[in-house]
CSV table of C-alpha atoms in Angstrom, one decimal:
chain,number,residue,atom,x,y,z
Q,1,UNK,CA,-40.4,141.7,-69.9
Q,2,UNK,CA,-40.1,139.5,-67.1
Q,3,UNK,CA,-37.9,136.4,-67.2
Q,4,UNK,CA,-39.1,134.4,-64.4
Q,5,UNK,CA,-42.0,133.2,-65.9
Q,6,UNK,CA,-40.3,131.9,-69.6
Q,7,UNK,CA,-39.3,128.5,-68.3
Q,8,UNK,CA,-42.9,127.3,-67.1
Q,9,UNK,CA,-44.6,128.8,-70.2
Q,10,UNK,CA,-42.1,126.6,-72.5
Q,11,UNK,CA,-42.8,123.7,-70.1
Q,12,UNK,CA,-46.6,124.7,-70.5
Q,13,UNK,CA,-46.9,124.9,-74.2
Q,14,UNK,CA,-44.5,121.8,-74.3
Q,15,UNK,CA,-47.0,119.8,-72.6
Q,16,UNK,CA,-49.8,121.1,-74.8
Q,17,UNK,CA,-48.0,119.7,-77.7
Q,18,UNK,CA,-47.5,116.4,-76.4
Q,19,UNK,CA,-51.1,116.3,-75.7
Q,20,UNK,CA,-52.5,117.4,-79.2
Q,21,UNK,CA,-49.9,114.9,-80.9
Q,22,UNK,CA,-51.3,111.8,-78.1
Q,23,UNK,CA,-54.6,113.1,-79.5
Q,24,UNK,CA,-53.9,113.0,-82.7
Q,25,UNK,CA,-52.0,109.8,-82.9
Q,26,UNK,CA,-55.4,108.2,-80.7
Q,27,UNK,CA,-57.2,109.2,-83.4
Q,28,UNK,CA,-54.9,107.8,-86.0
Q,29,UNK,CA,-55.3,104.6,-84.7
Q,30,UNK,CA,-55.4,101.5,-86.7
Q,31,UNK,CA,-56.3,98.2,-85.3
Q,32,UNK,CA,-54.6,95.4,-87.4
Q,33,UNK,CA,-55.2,93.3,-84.8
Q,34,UNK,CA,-58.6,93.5,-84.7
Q,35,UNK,CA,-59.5,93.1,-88.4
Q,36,UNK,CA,-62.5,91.6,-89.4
Q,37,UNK,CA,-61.6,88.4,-90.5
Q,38,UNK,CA,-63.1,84.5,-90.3
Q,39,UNK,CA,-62.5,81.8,-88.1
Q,40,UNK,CA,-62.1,78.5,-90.3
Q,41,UNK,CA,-65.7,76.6,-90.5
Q,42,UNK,CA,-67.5,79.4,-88.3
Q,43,UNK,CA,-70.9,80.8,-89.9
Q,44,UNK,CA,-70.9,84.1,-91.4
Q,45,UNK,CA,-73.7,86.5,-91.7
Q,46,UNK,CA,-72.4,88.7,-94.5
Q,47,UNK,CA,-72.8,85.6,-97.8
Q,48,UNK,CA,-76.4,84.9,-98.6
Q,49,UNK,CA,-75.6,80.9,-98.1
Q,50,UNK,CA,-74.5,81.0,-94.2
Q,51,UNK,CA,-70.7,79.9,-94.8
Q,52,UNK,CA,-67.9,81.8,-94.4
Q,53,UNK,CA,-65.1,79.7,-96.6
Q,54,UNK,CA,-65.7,80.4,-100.3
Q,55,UNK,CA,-65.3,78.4,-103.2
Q,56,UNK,CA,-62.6,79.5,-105.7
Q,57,UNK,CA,-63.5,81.3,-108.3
Q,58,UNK,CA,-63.8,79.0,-111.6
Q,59,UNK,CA,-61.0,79.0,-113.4
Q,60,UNK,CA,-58.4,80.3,-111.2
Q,61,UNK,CA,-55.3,78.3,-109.9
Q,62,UNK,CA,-53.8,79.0,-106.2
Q,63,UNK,CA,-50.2,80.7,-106.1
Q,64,UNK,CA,-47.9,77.3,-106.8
Q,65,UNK,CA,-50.6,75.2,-107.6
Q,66,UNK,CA,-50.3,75.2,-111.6
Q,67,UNK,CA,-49.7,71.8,-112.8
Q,68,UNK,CA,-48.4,73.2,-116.2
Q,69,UNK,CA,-46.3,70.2,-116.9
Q,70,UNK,CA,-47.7,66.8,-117.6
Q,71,UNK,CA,-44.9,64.8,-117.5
Q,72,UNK,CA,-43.5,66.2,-114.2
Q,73,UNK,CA,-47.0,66.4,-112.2
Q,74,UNK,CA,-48.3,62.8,-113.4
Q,75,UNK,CA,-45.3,60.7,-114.5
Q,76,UNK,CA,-47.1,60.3,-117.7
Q,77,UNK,CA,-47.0,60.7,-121.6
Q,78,UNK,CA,-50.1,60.6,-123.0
Q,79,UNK,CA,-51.7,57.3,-120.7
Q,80,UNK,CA,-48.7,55.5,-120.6
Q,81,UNK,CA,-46.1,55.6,-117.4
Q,82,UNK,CA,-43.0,57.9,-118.7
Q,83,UNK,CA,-39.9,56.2,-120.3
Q,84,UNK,CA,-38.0,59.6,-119.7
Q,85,UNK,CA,-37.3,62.1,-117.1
Q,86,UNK,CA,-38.9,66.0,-116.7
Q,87,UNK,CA,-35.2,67.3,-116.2
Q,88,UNK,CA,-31.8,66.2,-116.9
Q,89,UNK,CA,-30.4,63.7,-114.0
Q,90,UNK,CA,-27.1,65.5,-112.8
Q,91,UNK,CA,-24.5,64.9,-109.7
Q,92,UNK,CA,-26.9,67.0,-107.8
Q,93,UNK,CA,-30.1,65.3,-107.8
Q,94,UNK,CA,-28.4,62.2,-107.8
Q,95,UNK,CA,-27.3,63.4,-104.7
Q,96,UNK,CA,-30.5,64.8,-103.4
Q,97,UNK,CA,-32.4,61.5,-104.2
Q,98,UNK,CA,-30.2,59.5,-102.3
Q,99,UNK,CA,-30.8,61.8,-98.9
Q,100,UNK,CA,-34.6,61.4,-100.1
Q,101,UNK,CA,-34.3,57.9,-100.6
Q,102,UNK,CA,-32.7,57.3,-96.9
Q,103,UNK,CA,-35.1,59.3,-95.7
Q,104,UNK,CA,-38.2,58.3,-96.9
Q,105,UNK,CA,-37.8,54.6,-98.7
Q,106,UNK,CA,-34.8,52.8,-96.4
Q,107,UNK,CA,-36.8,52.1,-93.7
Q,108,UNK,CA,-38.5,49.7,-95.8
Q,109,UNK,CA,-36.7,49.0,-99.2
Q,110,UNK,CA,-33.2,49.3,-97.1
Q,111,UNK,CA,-30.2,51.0,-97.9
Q,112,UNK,CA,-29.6,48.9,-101.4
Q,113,UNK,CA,-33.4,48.6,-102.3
Q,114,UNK,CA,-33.7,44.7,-101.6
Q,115,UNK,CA,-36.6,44.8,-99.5
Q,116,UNK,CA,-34.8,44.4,-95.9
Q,117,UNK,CA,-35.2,47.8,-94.0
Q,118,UNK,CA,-35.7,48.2,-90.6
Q,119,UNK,CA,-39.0,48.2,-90.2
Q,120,UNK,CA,-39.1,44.4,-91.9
Q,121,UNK,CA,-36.6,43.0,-89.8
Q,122,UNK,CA,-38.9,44.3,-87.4
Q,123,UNK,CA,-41.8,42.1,-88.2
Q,124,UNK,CA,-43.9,44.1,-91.3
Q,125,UNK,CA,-44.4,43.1,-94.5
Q,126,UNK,CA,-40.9,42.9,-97.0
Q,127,UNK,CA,-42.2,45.0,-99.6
Q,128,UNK,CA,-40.6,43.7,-103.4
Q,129,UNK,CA,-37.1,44.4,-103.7
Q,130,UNK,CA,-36.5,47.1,-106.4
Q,131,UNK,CA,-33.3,46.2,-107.5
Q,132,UNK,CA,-34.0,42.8,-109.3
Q,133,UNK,CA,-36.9,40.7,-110.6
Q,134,UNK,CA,-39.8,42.9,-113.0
Q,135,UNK,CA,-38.9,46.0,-111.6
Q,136,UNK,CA,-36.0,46.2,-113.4
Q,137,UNK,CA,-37.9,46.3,-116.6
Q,138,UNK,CA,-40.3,49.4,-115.4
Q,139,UNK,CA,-39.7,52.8,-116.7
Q,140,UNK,CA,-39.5,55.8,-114.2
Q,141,UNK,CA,-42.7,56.7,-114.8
Q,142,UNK,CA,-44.3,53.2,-113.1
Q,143,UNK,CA,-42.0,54.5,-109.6
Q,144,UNK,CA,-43.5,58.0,-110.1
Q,145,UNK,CA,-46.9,56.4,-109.6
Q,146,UNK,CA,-46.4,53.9,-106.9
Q,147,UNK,CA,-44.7,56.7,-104.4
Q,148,UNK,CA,-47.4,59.5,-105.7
Q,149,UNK,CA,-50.9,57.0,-105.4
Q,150,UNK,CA,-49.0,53.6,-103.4
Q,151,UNK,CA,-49.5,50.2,-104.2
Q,152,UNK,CA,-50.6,47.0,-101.8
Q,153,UNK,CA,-49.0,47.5,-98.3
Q,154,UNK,CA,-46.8,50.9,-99.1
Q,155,UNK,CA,-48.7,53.9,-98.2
Q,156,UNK,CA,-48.6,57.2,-101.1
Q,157,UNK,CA,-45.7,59.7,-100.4
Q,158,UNK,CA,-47.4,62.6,-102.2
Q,159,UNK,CA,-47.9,64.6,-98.9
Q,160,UNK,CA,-44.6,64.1,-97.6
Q,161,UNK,CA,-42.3,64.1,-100.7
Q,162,UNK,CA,-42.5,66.6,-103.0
Q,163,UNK,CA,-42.8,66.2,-106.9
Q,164,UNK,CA,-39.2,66.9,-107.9
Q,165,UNK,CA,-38.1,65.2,-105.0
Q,166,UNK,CA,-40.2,62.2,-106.5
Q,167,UNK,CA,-37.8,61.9,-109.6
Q,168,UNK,CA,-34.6,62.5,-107.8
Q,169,UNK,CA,-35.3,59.6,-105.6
Q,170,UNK,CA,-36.4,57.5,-108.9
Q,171,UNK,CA,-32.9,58.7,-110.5
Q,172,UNK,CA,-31.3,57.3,-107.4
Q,173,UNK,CA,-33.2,53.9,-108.0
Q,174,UNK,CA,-31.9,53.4,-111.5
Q,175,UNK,CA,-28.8,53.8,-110.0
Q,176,UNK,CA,-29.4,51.1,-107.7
Q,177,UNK,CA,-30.5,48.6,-109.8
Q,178,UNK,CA,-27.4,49.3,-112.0
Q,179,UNK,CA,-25.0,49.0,-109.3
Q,180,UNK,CA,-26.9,45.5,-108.4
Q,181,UNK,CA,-26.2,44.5,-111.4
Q,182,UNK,CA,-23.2,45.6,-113.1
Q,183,UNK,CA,-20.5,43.3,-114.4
Q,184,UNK,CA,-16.8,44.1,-114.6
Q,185,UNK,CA,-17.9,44.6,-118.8
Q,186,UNK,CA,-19.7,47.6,-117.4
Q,187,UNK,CA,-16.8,49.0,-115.8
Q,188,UNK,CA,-14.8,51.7,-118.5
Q,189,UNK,CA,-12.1,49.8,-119.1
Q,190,UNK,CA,-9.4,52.6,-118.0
Q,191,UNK,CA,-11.4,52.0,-114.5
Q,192,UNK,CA,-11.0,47.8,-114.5
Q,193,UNK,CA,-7.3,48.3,-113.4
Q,194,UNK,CA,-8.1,50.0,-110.3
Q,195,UNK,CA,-11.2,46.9,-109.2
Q,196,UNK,CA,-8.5,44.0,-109.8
């Protein structure tokens, strides 16, 4: 047997295994990056009617679209505006609403909710201020409508605030409005000690 000629046959039958398994994985090929797929709006050829988005199919609801619960998706019980909440009011939301609520309702309501944000003292309209007058008298579910649909001058929220966002900020009104108007009576009275 001669030796001299073992190296180049490894490095020959070495080669032809690279090239069967570049074969084989050319042939394996699968373009996920050249799907068929649609272009929003373009035409399609494949459905009889010429358009290529299709209508959903009746009676199914997208993922995180089910609107199970009346009271939390409309602010409503039965046709009247909600006198309650969809979830108990905690330190949390409390919280959250009042991030929401400088956020999204300051530049207009201002900081306390008497109508004298930013954007009045700059010259628009003072919108009502929500923390005396008739709006003391309206249940949550009267807010829950005005920042889902608007009302006069203020614009609807329900693309930028979410729905559960909606209530916290509510929550963090009816604290407002009791701070605005809170007596020392409302005070505990293990608490008055501390104010006087």
């Amino acid at each position: 047997m001669r030796t001299e000629h073992l190296p180049s046959r490894r490095f020959a039958r070495a080669a032809r295994v690279a090239s069967a398994a570049i074969l084989l994985c050319a042939g394996c090929r699968q373009d996920m990056h050249d799907q068929p797929r649609y272009t929003a709006f373009k035409p399609s050829t494949f459905f009889g009617d010429g358009s290529s988005a299709r209508v959903p199919v009746a009676g199914t609801v997208a993922r995180g679209d089910l609107r199970d619960d009346e009271l939390l998706y409309t602010g409503k019980q039965g046709e009247e505006p909600a006198k309650v909440f969809p979830f108990p009011i905690d330190d949390a939301v409390m919280s959250h609403g009042r991030e929401r609520f400088d956020v999204y309702c300051s530049p207009c309501h201002g900081r306390t909710g008497a109508g004298d944000g930013m954007v009045v003292q700059r010259g628009f309209t003072r919108p009502p201020s929500i923390i005396t007058g008739r709006l003391l008298e309206e249940p949550p579910g009267h807010f829950f409508e005005i920042i889902s649909n608007g009302f006069g001058a203020m614009p609807d929220h329900a693309a930028q605030i979410n729905v559960r966002d909606r209530w916290a900020i509510i929550a963090y009104i009816r604290a407002l409005q009791l701070a605005a108007n809170a007596t020392i009576d409302d005070v505990p009275p293990a608490e008055r000690a501390r104010l006087q």
